[in-house]
Short mmCIF file of C-alpha atoms and ligand atoms in Angstrom, two decimals:
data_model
loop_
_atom_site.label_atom_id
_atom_site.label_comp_id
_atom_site.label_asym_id
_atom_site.label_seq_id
_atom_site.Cartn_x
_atom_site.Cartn_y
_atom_site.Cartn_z
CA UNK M 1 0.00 0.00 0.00
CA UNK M 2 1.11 3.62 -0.69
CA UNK M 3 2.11 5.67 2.25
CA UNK M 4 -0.32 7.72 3.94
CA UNK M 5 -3.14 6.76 1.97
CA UNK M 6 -5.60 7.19 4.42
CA UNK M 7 -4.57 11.11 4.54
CA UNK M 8 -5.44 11.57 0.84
CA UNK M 9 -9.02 10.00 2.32
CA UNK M 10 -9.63 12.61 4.42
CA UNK M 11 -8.61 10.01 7.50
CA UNK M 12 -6.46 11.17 10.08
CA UNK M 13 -4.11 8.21 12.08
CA UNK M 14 -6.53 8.42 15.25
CA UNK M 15 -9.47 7.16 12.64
CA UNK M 16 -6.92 4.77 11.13
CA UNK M 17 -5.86 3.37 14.53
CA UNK M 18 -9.94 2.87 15.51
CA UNK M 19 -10.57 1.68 12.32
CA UNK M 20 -7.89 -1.47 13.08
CA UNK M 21 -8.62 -2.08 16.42
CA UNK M 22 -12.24 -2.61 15.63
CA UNK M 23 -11.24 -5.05 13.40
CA UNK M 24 -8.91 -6.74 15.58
CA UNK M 25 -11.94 -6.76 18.03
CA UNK M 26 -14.10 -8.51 16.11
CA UNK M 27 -11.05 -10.70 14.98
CA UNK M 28 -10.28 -11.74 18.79
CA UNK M 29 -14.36 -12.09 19.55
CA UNK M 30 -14.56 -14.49 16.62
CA UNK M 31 -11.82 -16.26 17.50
CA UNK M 32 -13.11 -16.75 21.36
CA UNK M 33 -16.31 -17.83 20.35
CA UNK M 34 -14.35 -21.29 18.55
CA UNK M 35 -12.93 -22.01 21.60
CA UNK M 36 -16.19 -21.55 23.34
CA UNK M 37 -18.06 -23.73 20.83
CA UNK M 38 -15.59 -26.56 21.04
CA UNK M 39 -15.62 -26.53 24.32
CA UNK M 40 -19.38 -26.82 24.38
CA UNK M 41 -20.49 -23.92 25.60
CA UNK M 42 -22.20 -22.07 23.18
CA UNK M 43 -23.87 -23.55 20.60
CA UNK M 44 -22.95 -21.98 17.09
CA UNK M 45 -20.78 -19.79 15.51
CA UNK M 46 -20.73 -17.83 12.05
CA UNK M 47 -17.45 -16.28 11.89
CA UNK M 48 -16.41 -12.93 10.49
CA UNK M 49 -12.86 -13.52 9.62
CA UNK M 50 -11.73 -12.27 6.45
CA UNK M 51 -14.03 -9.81 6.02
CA UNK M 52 -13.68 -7.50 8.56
CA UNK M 53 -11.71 -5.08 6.65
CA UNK M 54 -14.46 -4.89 4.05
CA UNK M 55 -16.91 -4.32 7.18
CA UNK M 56 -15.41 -1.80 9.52
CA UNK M 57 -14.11 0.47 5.91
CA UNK M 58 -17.32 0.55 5.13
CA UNK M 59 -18.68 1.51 8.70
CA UNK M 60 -16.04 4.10 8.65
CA UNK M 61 -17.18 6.03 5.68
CA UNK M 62 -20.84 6.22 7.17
CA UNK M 63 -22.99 8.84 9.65
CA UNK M 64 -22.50 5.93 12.29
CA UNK M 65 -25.43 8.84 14.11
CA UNK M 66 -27.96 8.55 11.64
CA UNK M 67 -27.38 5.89 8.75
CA UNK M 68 -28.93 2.53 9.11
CA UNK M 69 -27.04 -0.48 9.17
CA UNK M 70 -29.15 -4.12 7.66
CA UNK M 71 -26.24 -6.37 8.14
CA UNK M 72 -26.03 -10.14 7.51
CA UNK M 73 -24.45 -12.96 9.96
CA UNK M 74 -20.67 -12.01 9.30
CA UNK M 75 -20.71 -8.97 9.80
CA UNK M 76 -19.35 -8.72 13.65
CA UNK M 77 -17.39 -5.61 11.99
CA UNK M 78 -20.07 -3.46 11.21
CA UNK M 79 -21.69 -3.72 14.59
CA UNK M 80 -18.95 -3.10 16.57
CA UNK M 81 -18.61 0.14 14.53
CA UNK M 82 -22.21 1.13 14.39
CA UNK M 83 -21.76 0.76 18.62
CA UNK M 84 -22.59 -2.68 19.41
CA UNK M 85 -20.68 -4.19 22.47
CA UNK M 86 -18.01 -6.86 22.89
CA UNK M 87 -20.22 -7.95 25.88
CA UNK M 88 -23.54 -7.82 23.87
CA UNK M 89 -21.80 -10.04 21.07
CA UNK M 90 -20.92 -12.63 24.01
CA UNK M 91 -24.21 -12.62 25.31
CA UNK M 92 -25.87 -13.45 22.04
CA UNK M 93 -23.54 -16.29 21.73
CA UNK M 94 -24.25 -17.60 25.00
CA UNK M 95 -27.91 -16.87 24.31
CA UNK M 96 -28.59 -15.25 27.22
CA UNK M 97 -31.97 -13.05 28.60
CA UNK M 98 -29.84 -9.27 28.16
CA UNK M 99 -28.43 -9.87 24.32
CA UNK M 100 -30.03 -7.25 22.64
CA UNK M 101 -29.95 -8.51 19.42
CA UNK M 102 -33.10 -11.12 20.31
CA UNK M 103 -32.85 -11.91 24.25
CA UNK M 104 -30.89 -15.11 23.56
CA UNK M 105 -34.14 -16.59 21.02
CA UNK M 106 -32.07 -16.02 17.35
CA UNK M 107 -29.35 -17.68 16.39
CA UNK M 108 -26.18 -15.47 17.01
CA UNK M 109 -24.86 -13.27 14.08
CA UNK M 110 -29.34 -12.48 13.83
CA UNK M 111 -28.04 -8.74 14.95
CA UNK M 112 -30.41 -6.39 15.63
CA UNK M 113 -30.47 -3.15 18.26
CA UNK M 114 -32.64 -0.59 17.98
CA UNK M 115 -30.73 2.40 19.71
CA UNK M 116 -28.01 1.81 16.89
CA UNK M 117 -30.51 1.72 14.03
CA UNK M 118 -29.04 -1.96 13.29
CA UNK M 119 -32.12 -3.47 11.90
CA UNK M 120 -32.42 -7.01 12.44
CA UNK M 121 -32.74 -9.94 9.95
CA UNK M 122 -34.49 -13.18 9.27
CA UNK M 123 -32.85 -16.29 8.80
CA UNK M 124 -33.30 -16.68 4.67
CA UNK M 125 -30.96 -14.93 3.19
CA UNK M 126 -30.98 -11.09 1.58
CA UNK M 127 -34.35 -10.53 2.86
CA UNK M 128 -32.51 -7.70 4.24
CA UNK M 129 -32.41 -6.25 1.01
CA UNK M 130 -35.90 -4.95 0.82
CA UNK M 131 -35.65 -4.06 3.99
CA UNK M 132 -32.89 -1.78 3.19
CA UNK M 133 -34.65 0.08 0.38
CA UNK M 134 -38.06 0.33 2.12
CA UNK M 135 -36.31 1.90 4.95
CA UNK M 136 -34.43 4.80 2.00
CA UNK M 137 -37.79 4.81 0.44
CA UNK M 138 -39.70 6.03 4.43
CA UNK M 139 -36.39 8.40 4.61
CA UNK M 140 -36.57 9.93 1.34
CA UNK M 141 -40.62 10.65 1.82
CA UNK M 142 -40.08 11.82 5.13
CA UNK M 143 -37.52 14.36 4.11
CA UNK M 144 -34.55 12.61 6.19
CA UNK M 145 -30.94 13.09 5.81
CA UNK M 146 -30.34 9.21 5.69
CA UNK M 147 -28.81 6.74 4.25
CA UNK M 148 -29.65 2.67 4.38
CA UNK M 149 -26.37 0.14 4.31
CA UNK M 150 -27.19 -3.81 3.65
CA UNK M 151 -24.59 -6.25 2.97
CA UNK M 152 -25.22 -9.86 1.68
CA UNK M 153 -22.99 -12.49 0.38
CA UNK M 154 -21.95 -13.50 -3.16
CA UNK M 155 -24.24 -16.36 -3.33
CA UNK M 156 -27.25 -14.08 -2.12
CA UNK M 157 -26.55 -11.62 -4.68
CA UNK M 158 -28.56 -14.90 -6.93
CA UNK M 159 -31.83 -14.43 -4.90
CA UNK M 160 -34.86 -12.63 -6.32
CA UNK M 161 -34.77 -9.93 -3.11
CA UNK M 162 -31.40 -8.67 -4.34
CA UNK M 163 -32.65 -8.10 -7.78
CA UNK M 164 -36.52 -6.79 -6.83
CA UNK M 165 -34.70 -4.30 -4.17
CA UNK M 166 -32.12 -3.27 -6.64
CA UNK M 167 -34.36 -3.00 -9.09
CA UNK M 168 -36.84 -0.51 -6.90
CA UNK M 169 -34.13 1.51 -5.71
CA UNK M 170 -32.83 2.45 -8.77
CA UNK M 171 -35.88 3.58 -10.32
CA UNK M 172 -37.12 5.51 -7.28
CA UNK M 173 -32.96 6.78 -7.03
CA UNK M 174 -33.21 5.67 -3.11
CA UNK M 175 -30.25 5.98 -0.88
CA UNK M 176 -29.46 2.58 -0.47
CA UNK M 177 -26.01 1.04 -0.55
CA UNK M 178 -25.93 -2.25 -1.16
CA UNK M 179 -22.39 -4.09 -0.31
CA UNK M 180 -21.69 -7.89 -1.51
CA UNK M 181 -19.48 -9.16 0.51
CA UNK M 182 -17.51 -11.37 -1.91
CA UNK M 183 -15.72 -14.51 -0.02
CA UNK M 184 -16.06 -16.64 -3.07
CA UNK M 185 -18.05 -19.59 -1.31
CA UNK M 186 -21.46 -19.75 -0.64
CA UNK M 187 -21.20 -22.79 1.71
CA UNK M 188 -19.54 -25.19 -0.63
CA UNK M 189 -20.29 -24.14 -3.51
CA UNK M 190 -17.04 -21.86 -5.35
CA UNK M 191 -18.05 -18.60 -7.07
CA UNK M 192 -17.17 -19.82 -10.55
CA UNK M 193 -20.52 -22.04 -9.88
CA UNK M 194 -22.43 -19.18 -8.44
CA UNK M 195 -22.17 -16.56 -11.23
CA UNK M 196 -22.52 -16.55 -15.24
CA UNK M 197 -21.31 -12.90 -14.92
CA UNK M 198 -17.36 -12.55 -13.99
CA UNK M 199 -18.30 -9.65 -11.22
CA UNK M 200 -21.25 -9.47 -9.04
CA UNK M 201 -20.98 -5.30 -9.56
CA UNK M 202 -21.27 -6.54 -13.46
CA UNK M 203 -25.31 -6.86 -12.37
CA UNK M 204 -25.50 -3.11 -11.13
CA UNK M 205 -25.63 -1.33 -14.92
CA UNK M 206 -29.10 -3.42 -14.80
CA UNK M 207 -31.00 -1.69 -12.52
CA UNK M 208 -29.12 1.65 -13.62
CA UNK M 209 -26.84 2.45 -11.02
CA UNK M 210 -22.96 2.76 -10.50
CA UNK M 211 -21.36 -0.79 -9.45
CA UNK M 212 -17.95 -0.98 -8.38
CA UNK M 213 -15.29 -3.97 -7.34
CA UNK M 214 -12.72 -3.40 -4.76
CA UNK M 215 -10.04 -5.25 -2.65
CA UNK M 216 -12.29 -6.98 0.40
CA UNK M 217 -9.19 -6.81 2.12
CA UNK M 218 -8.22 -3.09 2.50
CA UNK M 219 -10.20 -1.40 4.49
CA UNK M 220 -8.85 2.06 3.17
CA UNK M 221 -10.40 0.52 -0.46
CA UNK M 222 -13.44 0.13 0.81
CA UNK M 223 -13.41 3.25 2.76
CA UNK M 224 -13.37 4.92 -0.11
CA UNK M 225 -16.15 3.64 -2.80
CA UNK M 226 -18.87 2.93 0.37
CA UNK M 227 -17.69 7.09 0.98
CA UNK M 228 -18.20 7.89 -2.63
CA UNK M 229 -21.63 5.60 -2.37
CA UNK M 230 -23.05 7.34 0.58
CA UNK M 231 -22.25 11.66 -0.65
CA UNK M 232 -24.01 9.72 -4.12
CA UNK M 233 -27.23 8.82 -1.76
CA UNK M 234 -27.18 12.26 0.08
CA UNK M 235 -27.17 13.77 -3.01
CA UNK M 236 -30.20 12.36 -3.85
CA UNK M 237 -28.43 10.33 -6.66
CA UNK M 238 -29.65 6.91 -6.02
CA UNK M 239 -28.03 3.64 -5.21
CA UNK M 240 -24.78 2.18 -5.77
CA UNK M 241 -23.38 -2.00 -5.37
CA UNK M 242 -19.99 -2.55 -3.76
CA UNK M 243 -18.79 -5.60 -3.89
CA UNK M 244 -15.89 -6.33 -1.74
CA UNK M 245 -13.80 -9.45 -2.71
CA UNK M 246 -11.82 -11.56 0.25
CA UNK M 247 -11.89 -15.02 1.36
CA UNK M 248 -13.47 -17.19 3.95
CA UNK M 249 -11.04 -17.73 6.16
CA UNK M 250 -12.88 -20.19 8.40
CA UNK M 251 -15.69 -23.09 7.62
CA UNK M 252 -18.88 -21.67 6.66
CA UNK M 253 -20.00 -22.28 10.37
CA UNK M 254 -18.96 -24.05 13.40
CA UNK M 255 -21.32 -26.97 11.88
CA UNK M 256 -19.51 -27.20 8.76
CA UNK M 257 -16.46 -29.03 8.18
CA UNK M 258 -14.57 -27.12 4.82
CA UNK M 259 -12.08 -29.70 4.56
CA UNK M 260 -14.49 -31.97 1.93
CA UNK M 261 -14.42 -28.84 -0.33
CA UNK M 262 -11.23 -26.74 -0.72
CA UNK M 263 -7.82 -27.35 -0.67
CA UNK M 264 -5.94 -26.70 2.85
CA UNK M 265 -3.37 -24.75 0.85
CA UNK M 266 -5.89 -22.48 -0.82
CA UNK M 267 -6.98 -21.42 2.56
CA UNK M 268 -3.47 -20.76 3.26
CA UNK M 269 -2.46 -19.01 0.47
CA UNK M 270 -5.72 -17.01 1.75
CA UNK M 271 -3.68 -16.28 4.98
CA UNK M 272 -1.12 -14.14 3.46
CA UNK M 273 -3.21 -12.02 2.45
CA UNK M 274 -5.03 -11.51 5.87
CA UNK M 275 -5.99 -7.67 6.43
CA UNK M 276 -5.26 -8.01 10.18
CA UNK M 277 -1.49 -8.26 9.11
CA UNK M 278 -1.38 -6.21 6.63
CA UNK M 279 -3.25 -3.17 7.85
CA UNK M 280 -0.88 -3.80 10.87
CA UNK M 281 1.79 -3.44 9.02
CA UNK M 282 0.40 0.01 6.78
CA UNK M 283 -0.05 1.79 10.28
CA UNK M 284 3.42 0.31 10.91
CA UNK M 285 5.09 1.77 8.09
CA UNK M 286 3.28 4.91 8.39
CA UNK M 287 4.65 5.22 12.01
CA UNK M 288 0.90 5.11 13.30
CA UNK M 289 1.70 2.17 15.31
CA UNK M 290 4.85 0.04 17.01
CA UNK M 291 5.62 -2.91 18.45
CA UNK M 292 4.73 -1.10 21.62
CA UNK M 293 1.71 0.01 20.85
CA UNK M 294 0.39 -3.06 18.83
CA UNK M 295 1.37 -4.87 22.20
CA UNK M 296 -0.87 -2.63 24.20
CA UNK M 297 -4.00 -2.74 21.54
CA UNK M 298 -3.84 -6.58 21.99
CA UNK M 299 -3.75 -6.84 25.83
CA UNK M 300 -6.89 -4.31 26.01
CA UNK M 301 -8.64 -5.90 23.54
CA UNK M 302 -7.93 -9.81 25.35
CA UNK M 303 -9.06 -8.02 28.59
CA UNK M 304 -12.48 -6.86 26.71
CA UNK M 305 -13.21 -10.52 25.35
CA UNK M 306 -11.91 -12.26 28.44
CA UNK M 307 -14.24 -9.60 30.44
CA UNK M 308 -17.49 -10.43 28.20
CA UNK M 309 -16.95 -13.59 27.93
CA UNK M 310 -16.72 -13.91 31.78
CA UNK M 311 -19.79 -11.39 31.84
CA UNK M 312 -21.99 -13.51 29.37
CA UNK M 313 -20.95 -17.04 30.97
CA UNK M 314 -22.58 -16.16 34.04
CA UNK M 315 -25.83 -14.01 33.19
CA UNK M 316 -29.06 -15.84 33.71
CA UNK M 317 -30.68 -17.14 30.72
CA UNK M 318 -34.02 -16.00 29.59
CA UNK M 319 -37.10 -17.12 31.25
CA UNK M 320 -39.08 -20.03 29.51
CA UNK M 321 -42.21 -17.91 28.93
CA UNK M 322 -40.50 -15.13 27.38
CA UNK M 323 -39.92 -17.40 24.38
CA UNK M 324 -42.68 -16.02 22.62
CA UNK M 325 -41.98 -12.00 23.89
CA UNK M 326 -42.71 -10.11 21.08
CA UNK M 327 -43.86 -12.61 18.50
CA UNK M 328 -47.86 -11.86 19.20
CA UNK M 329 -48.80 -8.51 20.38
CA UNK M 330 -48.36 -8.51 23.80
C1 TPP K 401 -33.20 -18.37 1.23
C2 TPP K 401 -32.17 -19.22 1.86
N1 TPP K 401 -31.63 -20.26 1.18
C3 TPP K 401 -30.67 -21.00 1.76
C4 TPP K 401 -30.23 -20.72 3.02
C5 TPP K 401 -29.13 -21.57 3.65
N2 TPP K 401 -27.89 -20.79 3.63
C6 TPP K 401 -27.47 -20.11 4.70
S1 TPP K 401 -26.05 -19.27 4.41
C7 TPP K 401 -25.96 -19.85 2.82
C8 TPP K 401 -24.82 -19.48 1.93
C9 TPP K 401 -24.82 -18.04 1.57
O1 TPP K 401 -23.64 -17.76 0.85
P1 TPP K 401 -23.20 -16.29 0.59
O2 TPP K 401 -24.37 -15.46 0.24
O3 TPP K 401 -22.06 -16.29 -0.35
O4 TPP K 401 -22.73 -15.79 2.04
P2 TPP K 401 -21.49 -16.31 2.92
O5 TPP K 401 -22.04 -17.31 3.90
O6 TPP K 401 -20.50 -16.89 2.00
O7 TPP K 401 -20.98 -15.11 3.61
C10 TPP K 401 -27.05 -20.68 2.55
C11 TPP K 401 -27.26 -21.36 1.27
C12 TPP K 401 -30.82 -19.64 3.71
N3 TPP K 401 -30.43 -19.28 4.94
N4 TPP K 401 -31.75 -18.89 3.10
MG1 MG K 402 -20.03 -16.15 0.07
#
């Protein structure tokens, strides 16, 4: 990476230094929750590593005070920007009665929390996606200054809600950005058997707005076309599709085993390119951070997951008749 990119972005080092500890929180929460799940003691995990570069540049270029966020199960990186909680994560994944995201009844990565206009999802994929544009559509009749931000996988980017919400928000020019998160599986199945088109942004020219391809793993990348996306919807320009190209880095979930799919040295190779390090190592050779100081940004960040997951282990469940809180007018 050039020096002091981020500079020419209109980022100054504090931003940069946020922008990569978030993602080293959501990294280190991620990685927890494994150990947690193999140990038996929570029940699932959908992980967010290898895209959290794509998530928390994206965050970064948004009002995090007015925009709303639609995420999808990966995207551990966006909530922790848009003000989510390391302790709140560990709670969902211990599905206990004080996760906000659903009181411990959804699945974890099923975000959701009101306060932080992160508006929660269903289970089948992109449904989101409507969502998203309804949401631009109540903003742009009520006169608000607001934009809507919904990510979905590659292999979503096939359903009919991506193409009927597309579709809508480009002829009403709503102020949706829609981000594909690009990690070239969808489960099992490789991109090359997901896609007739070579780029998912390839599919943006037909529902007549911009679409743009960038490097999933530099968050500085993404920064800047989800920055370019949002002045676009403020300006009353319409939509625009991101897609941000990485990798999986893990199974698909804690329930999947990868290994009777993909090579172990594709996943590997994968590695190297890992935005942890090399972000690290930008703010390194920009003199942003040191050995020092990446020493002391790990230890805080271990005491925050060791202190939620403490937290979360030992917070009552829910009760039994709250199960259906919510789900019938109460
Ligand atoms: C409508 C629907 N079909 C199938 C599923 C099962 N399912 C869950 S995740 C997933 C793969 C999605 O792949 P992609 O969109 O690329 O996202 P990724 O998991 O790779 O981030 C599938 C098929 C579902 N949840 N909803
Ligand atoms: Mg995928």
């Amino acid at each position: 990476m050039d020096k002091n990119r981020h500079k020419a972005l209109g980022l100054s080092d504090e931003q940069v230094l946020e922008m990569y500890e978030t993602m080293l929180l959501a990294r280190r929460i991620d990685e927890r929750m494994w150990l947690l799940n193999r140990a038996g003691k929570i029940p699932f995990v959908i992980s967010c590593q290898g895209q959290e570069a794509a998530q928390v540049g994206a965050a970064f270029a948004l009002d995090r005070e007015k925009d709303y966020a639609l995420p999808y199960y990966r995207d551990m990186g966006v909530v922790l920007a848009f003000g989510m909680t390391a302790r709140e994560l560990m709670l969902s994944g211990f599905a206990k009665a004080e996760d906000p995201n659903s009181g411990g009844r959804q699945m974890p990565g099923h975000f959701g929390q009101k306060k932080n206009r992160i508006v929660t999802g269903s289970s089948p994929v992109t449904t989101q996606v409507p969502h998203a544009v309804g949401i631009a559509l109540a903003g742009k009749m009520e006169g608000k200054d607001l934009v809507t931000f919904v990510t979905f996988g590659e292999g979503s980017s096939n359903q009919g809600d991506f193409h009927e919400g597309a579709n809508f928000a480009g002829v009403h020019k709503l102020p949706v950005i829609f981000m594909c998160e690009n990690n070239k599986y969808a489960i099992s199945v490789p991109i090359e058997k997901q896609l007739a088109c070579e780029k998912v942004s390839d599919r943006a020219i037909g529902y007549g707005m911009p679409g743009v391809t960038v490097d999933g793993n530099d968050p500085l990348a993404v920064y800047e076309a989800v920055k370019e996306a949002a002045d676009r919807g403020r300006r009353g320009e319409g939509p625009t599709l991101v897609e941000t190209v990485s990798y999986r880095l893990t199974p698909h979930s804690s329930d999947d085993d990868d290994r009777s799919y993909r090579a172990p040295e594709e996943v590997a190779e994968a590695k190297t390119k890992d935005s942890i390090i090399t972000f690290g190592a930008y703010l390194k050779e920009n003199g942003i951070m040191d050995d020092a100081k990446e020493k002391e940004i790990n230890d805080r960040i271990m005491d925050l997951v060791n202190e939620a997951t403490d937290y979360a282990e030992n917070a009552p469940y829910a009760n039994p008749e709250d199960a259906l809180k919510y789900v019938y007018a109460e």
